[in-house]
Structure formats: structure tokens, C-alpha cells
Amino acid sequence: NAGVTQTPKFRVLKTGQSMTLLCAQDMNHEYMYWYRQDPGMGLRLIHYSVGEGTTAKGEVPDGYNVSRLKKQNFLLGLESAAPSQTSVYFCATQRTDTQYFGPGTRLTVL
Amino acid sequence: SQKIEQNSEALNIQEGKTATLTCNYTNYSPAYLQWYRQDPGRGPVFLLLIRENEKEKRKERLKVTFDTTLKQSLFHITASQPADSATYLCALAGGTSYGKLTFGQGTILTVHP
């Protein structure tokens, strides 16, 4: 079992470009989350989903969109990237009270 | 506003000693509190969960305490080893927000041989 995987691992964008980060899980978990991690800030919740076809805003949703068309995939989109979105992005799934994190995507916006 | 503070950004100890990490929170009524370990370049990994009605939890060399009066959790690693060196994150979940965690900024623990 791969658990939680994230694609890509690294990406460099120019300001204004768009991209989609993919999170995939093979654990059949209903709940999925997108976080960003910045130095000294801890993990902050961007968006989350409680099941296929559902999404909801987290703490820092501005500038991001998400989709959960299939249970196993949770996509995070940046329509027009800004330097403030330079960060490490983590996806997580949840079973009962435990979250399982992916390896992260390091995104740099120039 | 809700606030979680891990009041040591970095902690250095000698191998064999007990490491104690602190997590304090304000304006929060958590249903449970969790501790995660994060190694460089990797995602966090769940270690322990303690609920609001529990005082202490243990798992091998790990111990967590939870004092809802003091609004504080202590995380202990006994007989520490260099392999315990990592960043440790505390996270709280509110009772009505199932699963949504709020994380502290983390404490970098270094265990010296």
C-alpha cells in the first residue's frame, strides 16, 4: 500500500502561472485535507473534504481551489500563483482521529 | 483568538536523558490533543492522542499529559536516543469540528550522543 502520495514533489512557478497539486490515497478514507507549512507558522489548513464530491474552506483558503471528484483523489489548484504561496504543501487523510500525511510538495513562486 | 504555542523552538539534550516538550493553548476547548513527529523533508507522523477527560497516556518511551485547567500538554521522551531527533508538533481538535486540527509551530529536538 502506498498510503498517501503527492504529485509533484517539487515545482517552481512564475507569478501568475497556474498549477494543480494531486493527492492520492489507497486507504479508502473519507476525510482529506490540504495544509501549507511555512517556517515558524506550523501547519495551516487550506481546504478539506469529508467525502467524495464535498469540499470546505479551512483557515487560509484564499487563492486556492479544490476538487474531490473521486474518493481517492483530492486536488489543490492555484489559479494565479503569487510569491506568498511559496510553501510546502501537505495532504492528509483521516481515519477515526488519526491523520496520515503525504510526503509534501515544495512549491516556489518567483 | 485561538492560539497554540510550543514554547521551545529548539531543545537540545544528551542521550539517555528525558526530553520534555510543552504545548500551551488559549481560547480553545479541545476535545483531544495529538502529538506528531516530523523528520526533515517528510510529512508529520502521528504518535499519540489524549482526550480531554484523560490525564496521561503512554506508549513505549513516550508519555503525554493533558491538563485542561492549565491548558497545557507535556510530551516526554524517556531514555532519549539520537534517532529521536526531529521536530515534534502538537495539534488540537475542537469538539464540533470533527478532525480539523490546529497545529502548533513545532519544537526541534536534537539528542546529542
mmCIF file with all atom_site columns, C-alpha atoms in Angstrom:
data_model
loop_
_atom_site.group_PDB
_atom_site.id
_atom_site.type_symbol
_atom_site.label_atom_id
_atom_site.label_alt_id
_atom_site.label_comp_id
_atom_site.label_asym_id
_atom_site.label_entity_id
_atom_site.label_seq_id
_atom_site.pdbx_PDB_ins_code
_atom_site.Cartn_x
_atom_site.Cartn_y
_atom_site.Cartn_z
_atom_site.occupancy
_atom_site.B_iso_or_equiv
_atom_site.pdbx_formal_charge
_atom_site.auth_seq_id
_atom_site.auth_comp_id
_atom_site.auth_asym_id
_atom_site.auth_atom_id
_atom_site.pdbx_PDB_model_num
ATOM 1   C CA . ASN A 1 1   ? 0.000   0.000  0.000   1.00 0.00 ? 1   ASN A CA 1
ATOM 2   C CA . ALA A 1 2   ? 1.339   3.412  -0.986  1.00 0.00 ? 2   ALA A CA 1
ATOM 3   C CA . GLY A 1 3   ? -0.688  5.284  1.663   1.00 0.00 ? 3   GLY A CA 1
ATOM 4   C CA . VAL A 1 4   ? -0.845  8.972  0.744   1.00 0.00 ? 4   VAL A CA 1
ATOM 5   C CA . THR A 1 5   ? 1.094   10.155 -2.288  1.00 0.00 ? 5   THR A CA 1
ATOM 6   C CA . GLN A 1 6   ? 1.558   13.674 -3.634  1.00 0.00 ? 6   GLN A CA 1
ATOM 7   C CA . THR A 1 7   ? 2.477   14.838 -7.108  1.00 0.00 ? 7   THR A CA 1
ATOM 8   C CA . PRO A 1 8   ? 4.730   16.655 -7.905  1.00 0.00 ? 8   PRO A CA 1
ATOM 9   C CA . LYS A 1 9   ? 7.417   16.649 -5.204  1.00 0.00 ? 9   LYS A CA 1
ATOM 10  C CA . PHE A 1 10  ? 8.902   19.977 -6.296  1.00 0.00 ? 10  PHE A CA 1
ATOM 11  C CA . ARG A 1 11  ? 7.731   22.792 -8.550  1.00 0.00 ? 11  ARG A CA 1
ATOM 12  C CA . VAL A 1 12  ? 8.856   26.284 -9.453  1.00 0.00 ? 12  VAL A CA 1
ATOM 13  C CA . LEU A 1 13  ? 6.272   28.676 -10.875 1.00 0.00 ? 13  LEU A CA 1
ATOM 14  C CA . LYS A 1 14  ? 6.350   32.218 -12.097 1.00 0.00 ? 14  LYS A CA 1
ATOM 15  C CA . THR A 1 15  ? 3.906   34.732 -10.660 1.00 0.00 ? 15  THR A CA 1
ATOM 16  C CA . GLY A 1 16  ? 0.553   34.414 -12.397 1.00 0.00 ? 16  GLY A CA 1
ATOM 17  C CA . GLN A 1 17  ? 1.006   30.831 -13.557 1.00 0.00 ? 17  GLN A CA 1
ATOM 18  C CA . SER A 1 18  ? -1.440  28.135 -12.549 1.00 0.00 ? 18  SER A CA 1
ATOM 19  C CA . MET A 1 19  ? -0.932  24.582 -11.383 1.00 0.00 ? 19  MET A CA 1
ATOM 20  C CA . THR A 1 20  ? -2.654  21.651 -9.718  1.00 0.00 ? 20  THR A CA 1
ATOM 21  C CA . LEU A 1 21  ? -1.291  19.536 -6.912  1.00 0.00 ? 21  LEU A CA 1
ATOM 22  C CA . LEU A 1 22  ? -2.553  15.982 -6.755  1.00 0.00 ? 22  LEU A CA 1
ATOM 23  C CA . CYS A 1 23  ? -3.091  13.960 -3.601  1.00 0.00 ? 23  CYS A CA 1
ATOM 24  C CA . ALA A 1 24  ? -3.936  10.285 -3.949  1.00 0.00 ? 24  ALA A CA 1
ATOM 25  C CA . GLN A 1 25  ? -4.735  7.727  -1.245  1.00 0.00 ? 25  GLN A CA 1
ATOM 26  C CA . ASP A 1 26  ? -5.314  3.999  -1.277  1.00 0.00 ? 26  ASP A CA 1
ATOM 27  C CA . MET A 1 27  ? -6.662  3.671  2.290   1.00 0.00 ? 27  MET A CA 1
ATOM 28  C CA . ASN A 1 28  ? -10.321 4.330  1.440   1.00 0.00 ? 28  ASN A CA 1
ATOM 29  C CA . HIS A 1 29  ? -10.519 7.205  3.927   1.00 0.00 ? 29  HIS A CA 1
ATOM 30  C CA . GLU A 1 30  ? -13.409 9.644  3.681   1.00 0.00 ? 30  GLU A CA 1
ATOM 31  C CA . TYR A 1 31  ? -11.730 12.725 5.095   1.00 0.00 ? 31  TYR A CA 1
ATOM 32  C CA . MET A 1 32  ? -8.917  14.506 3.261   1.00 0.00 ? 32  MET A CA 1
ATOM 33  C CA . TYR A 1 33  ? -7.080  17.748 3.994   1.00 0.00 ? 33  TYR A CA 1
ATOM 34  C CA . TRP A 1 34  ? -4.693  20.205 2.368   1.00 0.00 ? 34  TRP A CA 1
ATOM 35  C CA . TYR A 1 35  ? -2.241  22.102 4.590   1.00 0.00 ? 35  TYR A CA 1
ATOM 36  C CA . ARG A 1 36  ? 0.565   24.507 3.957   1.00 0.00 ? 36  ARG A CA 1
ATOM 37  C CA . GLN A 1 37  ? 3.644   24.679 6.184   1.00 0.00 ? 37  GLN A CA 1
ATOM 38  C CA . ASP A 1 38  ? 5.743   27.802 6.493   1.00 0.00 ? 38  ASP A CA 1
ATOM 39  C CA . PRO A 1 39  ? 8.724   28.400 8.807   1.00 0.00 ? 39  PRO A CA 1
ATOM 40  C CA . GLY A 1 40  ? 7.613   29.393 12.290  1.00 0.00 ? 40  GLY A CA 1
ATOM 41  C CA . MET A 1 41  ? 3.923   29.144 11.350  1.00 0.00 ? 41  MET A CA 1
ATOM 42  C CA . GLY A 1 42  ? 3.157   25.478 11.781  1.00 0.00 ? 42  GLY A CA 1
ATOM 43  C CA . LEU A 1 43  ? 0.705   23.665 9.538   1.00 0.00 ? 43  LEU A CA 1
ATOM 44  C CA . ARG A 1 44  ? -2.304  25.697 8.419   1.00 0.00 ? 44  ARG A CA 1
ATOM 45  C CA . LEU A 1 45  ? -5.430  24.160 6.929   1.00 0.00 ? 45  LEU A CA 1
ATOM 46  C CA . ILE A 1 46  ? -6.291  25.365 3.416   1.00 0.00 ? 46  ILE A CA 1
ATOM 47  C CA . HIS A 1 47  ? -9.295  23.230 2.416   1.00 0.00 ? 47  HIS A CA 1
ATOM 48  C CA . TYR A 1 48  ? -10.714 19.895 3.387   1.00 0.00 ? 48  TYR A CA 1
ATOM 49  C CA . SER A 1 49  ? -13.212 17.299 2.229   1.00 0.00 ? 49  SER A CA 1
ATOM 50  C CA . VAL A 1 50  ? -15.449 14.975 4.225   1.00 0.00 ? 50  VAL A CA 1
ATOM 51  C CA . GLY A 1 51  ? -16.223 12.734 1.271   1.00 0.00 ? 51  GLY A CA 1
ATOM 52  C CA . GLU A 1 52  ? -16.406 12.378 -2.481  1.00 0.00 ? 52  GLU A CA 1
ATOM 53  C CA . GLY A 1 53  ? -17.979 15.441 -4.086  1.00 0.00 ? 53  GLY A CA 1
ATOM 54  C CA . THR A 1 54  ? -17.639 17.643 -0.966  1.00 0.00 ? 54  THR A CA 1
ATOM 55  C CA . THR A 1 55  ? -15.182 20.405 -0.109  1.00 0.00 ? 55  THR A CA 1
ATOM 56  C CA . ALA A 1 56  ? -14.982 23.088 2.570   1.00 0.00 ? 56  ALA A CA 1
ATOM 57  C CA . LYS A 1 57  ? -12.757 26.037 3.434   1.00 0.00 ? 57  LYS A CA 1
ATOM 58  C CA . GLY A 1 58  ? -10.135 25.882 6.118   1.00 0.00 ? 58  GLY A CA 1
ATOM 59  C CA . GLU A 1 59  ? -8.142  28.596 7.825   1.00 0.00 ? 59  GLU A CA 1
ATOM 60  C CA . VAL A 1 60  ? -6.313  30.010 4.771   1.00 0.00 ? 60  VAL A CA 1
ATOM 61  C CA . PRO A 1 61  ? -8.377  29.245 1.626   1.00 0.00 ? 61  PRO A CA 1
ATOM 62  C CA . ASP A 1 62  ? -7.823  32.440 -0.380  1.00 0.00 ? 62  ASP A CA 1
ATOM 63  C CA . GLY A 1 63  ? -6.043  31.897 -3.694  1.00 0.00 ? 63  GLY A CA 1
ATOM 64  C CA . TYR A 1 64  ? -6.717  28.143 -3.720  1.00 0.00 ? 64  TYR A CA 1
ATOM 65  C CA . ASN A 1 65  ? -9.452  25.899 -5.080  1.00 0.00 ? 65  ASN A CA 1
ATOM 66  C CA . VAL A 1 66  ? -10.012 22.189 -4.540  1.00 0.00 ? 66  VAL A CA 1
ATOM 67  C CA . SER A 1 67  ? -11.949 19.313 -6.029  1.00 0.00 ? 67  SER A CA 1
ATOM 68  C CA . ARG A 1 68  ? -12.798 15.800 -4.843  1.00 0.00 ? 68  ARG A CA 1
ATOM 69  C CA . LEU A 1 69  ? -14.371 14.125 -7.837  1.00 0.00 ? 69  LEU A CA 1
ATOM 70  C CA . LYS A 1 70  ? -13.170 10.681 -6.772  1.00 0.00 ? 70  LYS A CA 1
ATOM 71  C CA . LYS A 1 71  ? -12.846 9.422  -3.224  1.00 0.00 ? 71  LYS A CA 1
ATOM 72  C CA . GLN A 1 72  ? -9.189  8.546  -3.624  1.00 0.00 ? 72  GLN A CA 1
ATOM 73  C CA . ASN A 1 73  ? -8.071  11.895 -5.079  1.00 0.00 ? 73  ASN A CA 1
ATOM 74  C CA . PHE A 1 74  ? -8.024  15.421 -3.672  1.00 0.00 ? 74  PHE A CA 1
ATOM 75  C CA . LEU A 1 75  ? -6.751  18.170 -5.977  1.00 0.00 ? 75  LEU A CA 1
ATOM 76  C CA . LEU A 1 76  ? -5.451  21.573 -4.918  1.00 0.00 ? 76  LEU A CA 1
ATOM 77  C CA . GLY A 1 77  ? -5.379  24.289 -7.562  1.00 0.00 ? 77  GLY A CA 1
ATOM 78  C CA . LEU A 1 78  ? -3.631  27.614 -7.747  1.00 0.00 ? 78  LEU A CA 1
ATOM 79  C CA . GLU A 1 79  ? -5.243  29.712 -10.470 1.00 0.00 ? 79  GLU A CA 1
ATOM 80  C CA . SER A 1 80  ? -2.783  32.607 -10.411 1.00 0.00 ? 80  SER A CA 1
ATOM 81  C CA . ALA A 1 81  ? 0.249   31.873 -8.274  1.00 0.00 ? 81  ALA A CA 1
ATOM 82  C CA . ALA A 1 82  ? 1.714   34.582 -6.038  1.00 0.00 ? 82  ALA A CA 1
ATOM 83  C CA . PRO A 1 83  ? 5.074   34.659 -4.186  1.00 0.00 ? 83  PRO A CA 1
ATOM 84  C CA . SER A 1 84  ? 3.114   34.456 -0.905  1.00 0.00 ? 84  SER A CA 1
ATOM 85  C CA . GLN A 1 85  ? 2.093   30.934 -1.931  1.00 0.00 ? 85  GLN A CA 1
ATOM 86  C CA . THR A 1 86  ? 5.684   29.734 -1.763  1.00 0.00 ? 86  THR A CA 1
ATOM 87  C CA . SER A 1 87  ? 5.437   26.970 0.812   1.00 0.00 ? 87  SER A CA 1
ATOM 88  C CA . VAL A 1 88  ? 5.483   23.248 1.447   1.00 0.00 ? 88  VAL A CA 1
ATOM 89  C CA . TYR A 1 89  ? 2.063   21.695 0.862   1.00 0.00 ? 89  TYR A CA 1
ATOM 90  C CA . PHE A 1 90  ? 0.923   18.576 2.667   1.00 0.00 ? 90  PHE A CA 1
ATOM 91  C CA . CYS A 1 91  ? -2.080  16.420 2.009   1.00 0.00 ? 91  CYS A CA 1
ATOM 92  C CA . ALA A 1 92  ? -3.543  14.251 4.752   1.00 0.00 ? 92  ALA A CA 1
ATOM 93  C CA . THR A 1 93  ? -6.270  11.672 5.127   1.00 0.00 ? 93  THR A CA 1
ATOM 94  C CA . GLN A 1 94  ? -8.081  10.736 8.291   1.00 0.00 ? 94  GLN A CA 1
ATOM 95  C CA . ARG A 1 95  ? -9.376  7.559  9.862   1.00 0.00 ? 95  ARG A CA 1
ATOM 96  C CA . THR A 1 96  ? -11.110 7.978  13.232  1.00 0.00 ? 96  THR A CA 1
ATOM 97  C CA . ASP A 1 97  ? -8.984  10.594 14.998  1.00 0.00 ? 97  ASP A CA 1
ATOM 98  C CA . THR A 1 98  ? -5.646  9.992  13.283  1.00 0.00 ? 98  THR A CA 1
ATOM 99  C CA . GLN A 1 99  ? -4.354  11.888 10.271  1.00 0.00 ? 99  GLN A CA 1
ATOM 100 C CA . TYR A 1 100 ? -1.973  10.330 7.751   1.00 0.00 ? 100 TYR A CA 1
ATOM 101 C CA . PHE A 1 101 ? 0.215   12.737 5.831   1.00 0.00 ? 101 PHE A CA 1
ATOM 102 C CA . GLY A 1 102 ? 1.766   12.593 2.399   1.00 0.00 ? 102 GLY A CA 1
ATOM 103 C CA . PRO A 1 103 ? 5.429   13.440 1.763   1.00 0.00 ? 103 PRO A CA 1
ATOM 104 C CA . GLY A 1 104 ? 4.724   17.029 0.722   1.00 0.00 ? 104 GLY A CA 1
ATOM 105 C CA . THR A 1 105 ? 5.177   19.250 -2.331  1.00 0.00 ? 105 THR A CA 1
ATOM 106 C CA . ARG A 1 106 ? 7.708   22.060 -2.182  1.00 0.00 ? 106 ARG A CA 1
ATOM 107 C CA . LEU A 1 107 ? 6.409   24.963 -4.272  1.00 0.00 ? 107 LEU A CA 1
ATOM 108 C CA . THR A 1 108 ? 8.375   28.091 -5.094  1.00 0.00 ? 108 THR A CA 1
ATOM 109 C CA . VAL A 1 109 ? 6.696   31.046 -6.796  1.00 0.00 ? 109 VAL A CA 1
ATOM 110 C CA . LEU A 1 110 ? 9.098   33.554 -8.316  1.00 0.00 ? 110 LEU A CA 1
ATOM 111 C CA . SER B 2 1   ? -8.372  34.304 19.044  1.00 0.00 ? 1   SER B CA 1
ATOM 112 C CA . GLN B 2 2   ? -7.338  30.672 19.420  1.00 0.00 ? 2   GLN B CA 1
ATOM 113 C CA . LYS B 2 3   ? -3.663  30.222 19.967  1.00 0.00 ? 3   LYS B CA 1
ATOM 114 C CA . ILE B 2 4   ? -1.354  27.232 20.368  1.00 0.00 ? 4   ILE B CA 1
ATOM 115 C CA . GLU B 2 5   ? 2.220   27.701 21.490  1.00 0.00 ? 5   GLU B CA 1
ATOM 116 C CA . GLN B 2 6   ? 5.008   25.221 21.753  1.00 0.00 ? 6   GLN B CA 1
ATOM 117 C CA . ASN B 2 7   ? 7.193   27.273 23.965  1.00 0.00 ? 7   ASN B CA 1
ATOM 118 C CA . SER B 2 8   ? 10.565  25.924 22.893  1.00 0.00 ? 8   SER B CA 1
ATOM 119 C CA . GLU B 2 9   ? 11.560  26.400 19.291  1.00 0.00 ? 9   GLU B CA 1
ATOM 120 C CA . ALA B 2 10  ? 14.546  24.127 19.859  1.00 0.00 ? 10  ALA B CA 1
ATOM 121 C CA . LEU B 2 11  ? 15.569  21.734 22.592  1.00 0.00 ? 11  LEU B CA 1
ATOM 122 C CA . ASN B 2 12  ? 18.983  20.107 22.924  1.00 0.00 ? 12  ASN B CA 1
ATOM 123 C CA . ILE B 2 13  ? 19.577  17.219 25.320  1.00 0.00 ? 13  ILE B CA 1
ATOM 124 C CA . GLN B 2 14  ? 22.087  14.466 25.947  1.00 0.00 ? 14  GLN B CA 1
ATOM 125 C CA . GLU B 2 15  ? 21.394  10.882 25.000  1.00 0.00 ? 15  GLU B CA 1
ATOM 126 C CA . GLY B 2 16  ? 19.763  8.924  27.799  1.00 0.00 ? 16  GLY B CA 1
ATOM 127 C CA . LYS B 2 17  ? 18.058  11.954 29.354  1.00 0.00 ? 17  LYS B CA 1
ATOM 128 C CA . THR B 2 18  ? 14.335  12.675 29.315  1.00 0.00 ? 18  THR B CA 1
ATOM 129 C CA . ALA B 2 19  ? 13.141  15.239 26.807  1.00 0.00 ? 19  ALA B CA 1
ATOM 130 C CA . THR B 2 20  ? 10.120  17.288 27.868  1.00 0.00 ? 20  THR B CA 1
ATOM 131 C CA . LEU B 2 21  ? 8.252   19.364 25.307  1.00 0.00 ? 21  LEU B CA 1
ATOM 132 C CA . THR B 2 22  ? 5.450   21.775 26.165  1.00 0.00 ? 22  THR B CA 1
ATOM 133 C CA . CYS B 2 23  ? 2.284   22.756 24.333  1.00 0.00 ? 23  CYS B CA 1
ATOM 134 C CA . ASN B 2 24  ? 0.107   25.573 25.689  1.00 0.00 ? 24  ASN B CA 1
ATOM 135 C CA . TYR B 2 25  ? -3.160  26.827 24.282  1.00 0.00 ? 25  TYR B CA 1
ATOM 136 C CA . THR B 2 26  ? -5.560  29.709 24.860  1.00 0.00 ? 26  THR B CA 1
ATOM 137 C CA . ASN B 2 27  ? -9.167  30.426 23.876  1.00 0.00 ? 27  ASN B CA 1
ATOM 138 C CA . TYR B 2 28  ? -9.692  26.798 22.999  1.00 0.00 ? 28  TYR B CA 1
ATOM 139 C CA . SER B 2 29  ? -11.727 23.902 24.348  1.00 0.00 ? 29  SER B CA 1
ATOM 140 C CA . PRO B 2 30  ? -10.169 20.896 22.637  1.00 0.00 ? 30  PRO B CA 1
ATOM 141 C CA . ALA B 2 31  ? -11.866 17.529 22.518  1.00 0.00 ? 31  ALA B CA 1
ATOM 142 C CA . TYR B 2 32  ? -8.460  15.911 22.167  1.00 0.00 ? 32  TYR B CA 1
ATOM 143 C CA . LEU B 2 33  ? -4.813  16.726 21.645  1.00 0.00 ? 33  LEU B CA 1
ATOM 144 C CA . GLN B 2 34  ? -2.304  14.908 19.457  1.00 0.00 ? 34  GLN B CA 1
ATOM 145 C CA . TRP B 2 35  ? 1.454   14.805 19.061  1.00 0.00 ? 35  TRP B CA 1
ATOM 146 C CA . TYR B 2 36  ? 3.152   14.231 15.727  1.00 0.00 ? 36  TYR B CA 1
ATOM 147 C CA . ARG B 2 37  ? 6.763   13.709 14.726  1.00 0.00 ? 37  ARG B CA 1
ATOM 148 C CA . GLN B 2 38  ? 8.171   15.293 11.576  1.00 0.00 ? 38  GLN B CA 1
ATOM 149 C CA . ASP B 2 39  ? 11.541  14.471 10.050  1.00 0.00 ? 39  ASP B CA 1
ATOM 150 C CA . PRO B 2 40  ? 13.204  16.876 7.577   1.00 0.00 ? 40  PRO B CA 1
ATOM 151 C CA . GLY B 2 41  ? 11.634  16.683 4.129   1.00 0.00 ? 41  GLY B CA 1
ATOM 152 C CA . ARG B 2 42  ? 8.821   14.413 5.274   1.00 0.00 ? 42  ARG B CA 1
ATOM 153 C CA . GLY B 2 43  ? 5.220   14.679 6.369   1.00 0.00 ? 43  GLY B CA 1
ATOM 154 C CA . PRO B 2 44  ? 4.204   14.502 10.040  1.00 0.00 ? 44  PRO B CA 1
ATOM 155 C CA . VAL B 2 45  ? 3.645   11.081 11.581  1.00 0.00 ? 45  VAL B CA 1
ATOM 156 C CA . PHE B 2 46  ? 1.083   10.503 14.332  1.00 0.00 ? 46  PHE B CA 1
ATOM 157 C CA . LEU B 2 47  ? 2.473   9.486  17.724  1.00 0.00 ? 47  LEU B CA 1
ATOM 158 C CA . LEU B 2 48  ? -0.118  9.824  20.470  1.00 0.00 ? 48  LEU B CA 1
ATOM 159 C CA . LEU B 2 49  ? -3.612  11.108 21.166  1.00 0.00 ? 49  LEU B CA 1
ATOM 160 C CA . ILE B 2 50  ? -5.009  12.151 24.537  1.00 0.00 ? 50  ILE B CA 1
ATOM 161 C CA . ARG B 2 51  ? -8.621  13.122 25.154  1.00 0.00 ? 51  ARG B CA 1
ATOM 162 C CA . GLU B 2 52  ? -9.952  15.921 27.335  1.00 0.00 ? 52  GLU B CA 1
ATOM 163 C CA . ASN B 2 53  ? -11.041 13.511 30.062  1.00 0.00 ? 53  ASN B CA 1
ATOM 164 C CA . GLU B 2 54  ? -7.648  11.752 30.215  1.00 0.00 ? 54  GLU B CA 1
ATOM 165 C CA . LYS B 2 55  ? -4.717  12.893 32.315  1.00 0.00 ? 55  LYS B CA 1
ATOM 166 C CA . GLU B 2 56  ? -1.919  10.755 30.912  1.00 0.00 ? 56  GLU B CA 1
ATOM 167 C CA . LYS B 2 57  ? -1.141  8.401  28.043  1.00 0.00 ? 57  LYS B CA 1
ATOM 168 C CA . ARG B 2 58  ? 1.905   6.218  27.480  1.00 0.00 ? 58  ARG B CA 1
ATOM 169 C CA . LYS B 2 59  ? 3.365   4.407  24.513  1.00 0.00 ? 59  LYS B CA 1
ATOM 170 C CA . GLU B 2 60  ? 6.729   2.715  24.921  1.00 0.00 ? 60  GLU B CA 1
ATOM 171 C CA . ARG B 2 61  ? 9.196   5.538  25.801  1.00 0.00 ? 61  ARG B CA 1
ATOM 172 C CA . LEU B 2 62  ? 6.623   8.261  25.148  1.00 0.00 ? 62  LEU B CA 1
ATOM 173 C CA . LYS B 2 63  ? 4.322   9.875  27.695  1.00 0.00 ? 63  LYS B CA 1
ATOM 174 C CA . VAL B 2 64  ? 1.784   12.637 27.219  1.00 0.00 ? 64  VAL B CA 1
ATOM 175 C CA . THR B 2 65  ? -0.046  14.557 29.920  1.00 0.00 ? 65  THR B CA 1
ATOM 176 C CA . PHE B 2 66  ? -3.026  16.837 29.426  1.00 0.00 ? 66  PHE B CA 1
ATOM 177 C CA . ASP B 2 67  ? -4.102  19.470 31.938  1.00 0.00 ? 67  ASP B CA 1
ATOM 178 C CA . THR B 2 68  ? -7.242  21.259 30.755  1.00 0.00 ? 68  THR B CA 1
ATOM 179 C CA . THR B 2 69  ? -7.150  23.580 33.772  1.00 0.00 ? 69  THR B CA 1
ATOM 180 C CA . LEU B 2 70  ? -3.655  24.812 32.947  1.00 0.00 ? 70  LEU B CA 1
ATOM 181 C CA . LYS B 2 71  ? -4.433  24.476 29.209  1.00 0.00 ? 71  LYS B CA 1
ATOM 182 C CA . GLN B 2 72  ? -1.200  22.601 28.742  1.00 0.00 ? 72  GLN B CA 1
ATOM 183 C CA . SER B 2 73  ? 0.149   19.319 27.443  1.00 0.00 ? 73  SER B CA 1
ATOM 184 C CA . LEU B 2 74  ? 3.573   17.900 28.218  1.00 0.00 ? 74  LEU B CA 1
ATOM 185 C CA . PHE B 2 75  ? 5.251   15.376 25.929  1.00 0.00 ? 75  PHE B CA 1
ATOM 186 C CA . HIS B 2 76  ? 8.055   13.281 27.402  1.00 0.00 ? 76  HIS B CA 1
ATOM 187 C CA . ILE B 2 77  ? 10.577  11.013 25.682  1.00 0.00 ? 77  ILE B CA 1
ATOM 188 C CA . THR B 2 78  ? 12.446  8.919  28.233  1.00 0.00 ? 78  THR B CA 1
ATOM 189 C CA . ALA B 2 79  ? 15.882  7.399  27.631  1.00 0.00 ? 79  ALA B CA 1
ATOM 190 C CA . SER B 2 80  ? 16.241  9.617  24.579  1.00 0.00 ? 80  SER B CA 1
ATOM 191 C CA . GLN B 2 81  ? 18.307  8.489  21.605  1.00 0.00 ? 81  GLN B CA 1
ATOM 192 C CA . PRO B 2 82  ? 19.868  10.405 18.686  1.00 0.00 ? 82  PRO B CA 1
ATOM 193 C CA . ALA B 2 83  ? 17.220  8.753  16.479  1.00 0.00 ? 83  ALA B CA 1
ATOM 194 C CA . ASP B 2 84  ? 14.590  10.728 18.421  1.00 0.00 ? 84  ASP B CA 1
ATOM 195 C CA . SER B 2 85  ? 15.950  13.944 16.897  1.00 0.00 ? 85  SER B CA 1
ATOM 196 C CA . ALA B 2 86  ? 13.124  15.501 14.886  1.00 0.00 ? 86  ALA B CA 1
ATOM 197 C CA . THR B 2 87  ? 10.501  18.244 15.023  1.00 0.00 ? 87  THR B CA 1
ATOM 198 C CA . TYR B 2 88  ? 7.555   17.478 17.284  1.00 0.00 ? 88  TYR B CA 1
ATOM 199 C CA . LEU B 2 89  ? 4.188   19.078 16.646  1.00 0.00 ? 89  LEU B CA 1
ATOM 200 C CA . CYS B 2 90  ? 1.200   19.307 18.940  1.00 0.00 ? 90  CYS B CA 1
ATOM 201 C CA . ALA B 2 91  ? -2.266  19.620 17.455  1.00 0.00 ? 91  ALA B CA 1
ATOM 202 C CA . LEU B 2 92  ? -5.685  20.239 18.947  1.00 0.00 ? 92  LEU B CA 1
ATOM 203 C CA . ALA B 2 93  ? -9.135  19.342 17.683  1.00 0.00 ? 93  ALA B CA 1
ATOM 204 C CA . GLY B 2 94  ? -12.313 21.057 18.814  1.00 0.00 ? 94  GLY B CA 1
ATOM 205 C CA . GLY B 2 95  ? -15.383 19.038 19.726  1.00 0.00 ? 95  GLY B CA 1
ATOM 206 C CA . THR B 2 96  ? -17.678 20.324 16.984  1.00 0.00 ? 96  THR B CA 1
ATOM 207 C CA . SER B 2 97  ? -15.091 20.408 14.210  1.00 0.00 ? 97  SER B CA 1
ATOM 208 C CA . TYR B 2 98  ? -14.523 16.739 13.619  1.00 0.00 ? 98  TYR B CA 1
ATOM 209 C CA . GLY B 2 99  ? -10.986 16.025 12.585  1.00 0.00 ? 99  GLY B CA 1
ATOM 210 C CA . LYS B 2 100 ? -9.979  19.618 11.924  1.00 0.00 ? 100 LYS B CA 1
ATOM 211 C CA . LEU B 2 101 ? -6.666  20.066 13.665  1.00 0.00 ? 101 LEU B CA 1
ATOM 212 C CA . THR B 2 102 ? -4.921  23.258 14.689  1.00 0.00 ? 102 THR B CA 1
ATOM 213 C CA . PHE B 2 103 ? -1.164  22.788 14.901  1.00 0.00 ? 103 PHE B CA 1
ATOM 214 C CA . GLY B 2 104 ? 1.494   24.417 16.995  1.00 0.00 ? 104 GLY B CA 1
ATOM 215 C CA . GLN B 2 105 ? 4.642   25.662 15.303  1.00 0.00 ? 105 GLN B CA 1
ATOM 216 C CA . GLY B 2 106 ? 6.722   22.711 16.452  1.00 0.00 ? 106 GLY B CA 1
ATOM 217 C CA . THR B 2 107 ? 9.764   22.100 18.648  1.00 0.00 ? 107 THR B CA 1
ATOM 218 C CA . ILE B 2 108 ? 13.022  20.926 17.086  1.00 0.00 ? 108 ILE B CA 1
ATOM 219 C CA . LEU B 2 109 ? 14.531  18.277 19.347  1.00 0.00 ? 109 LEU B CA 1
ATOM 220 C CA . THR B 2 110 ? 18.196  17.349 18.997  1.00 0.00 ? 110 THR B CA 1
ATOM 221 C CA . VAL B 2 111 ? 19.563  14.469 21.057  1.00 0.00 ? 111 VAL B CA 1
ATOM 222 C CA . HIS B 2 112 ? 23.348  14.532 21.272  1.00 0.00 ? 112 HIS B CA 1
ATOM 223 C CA . PRO B 2 113 ? 25.336  11.283 21.620  1.00 0.00 ? 113 PRO B CA 1
#
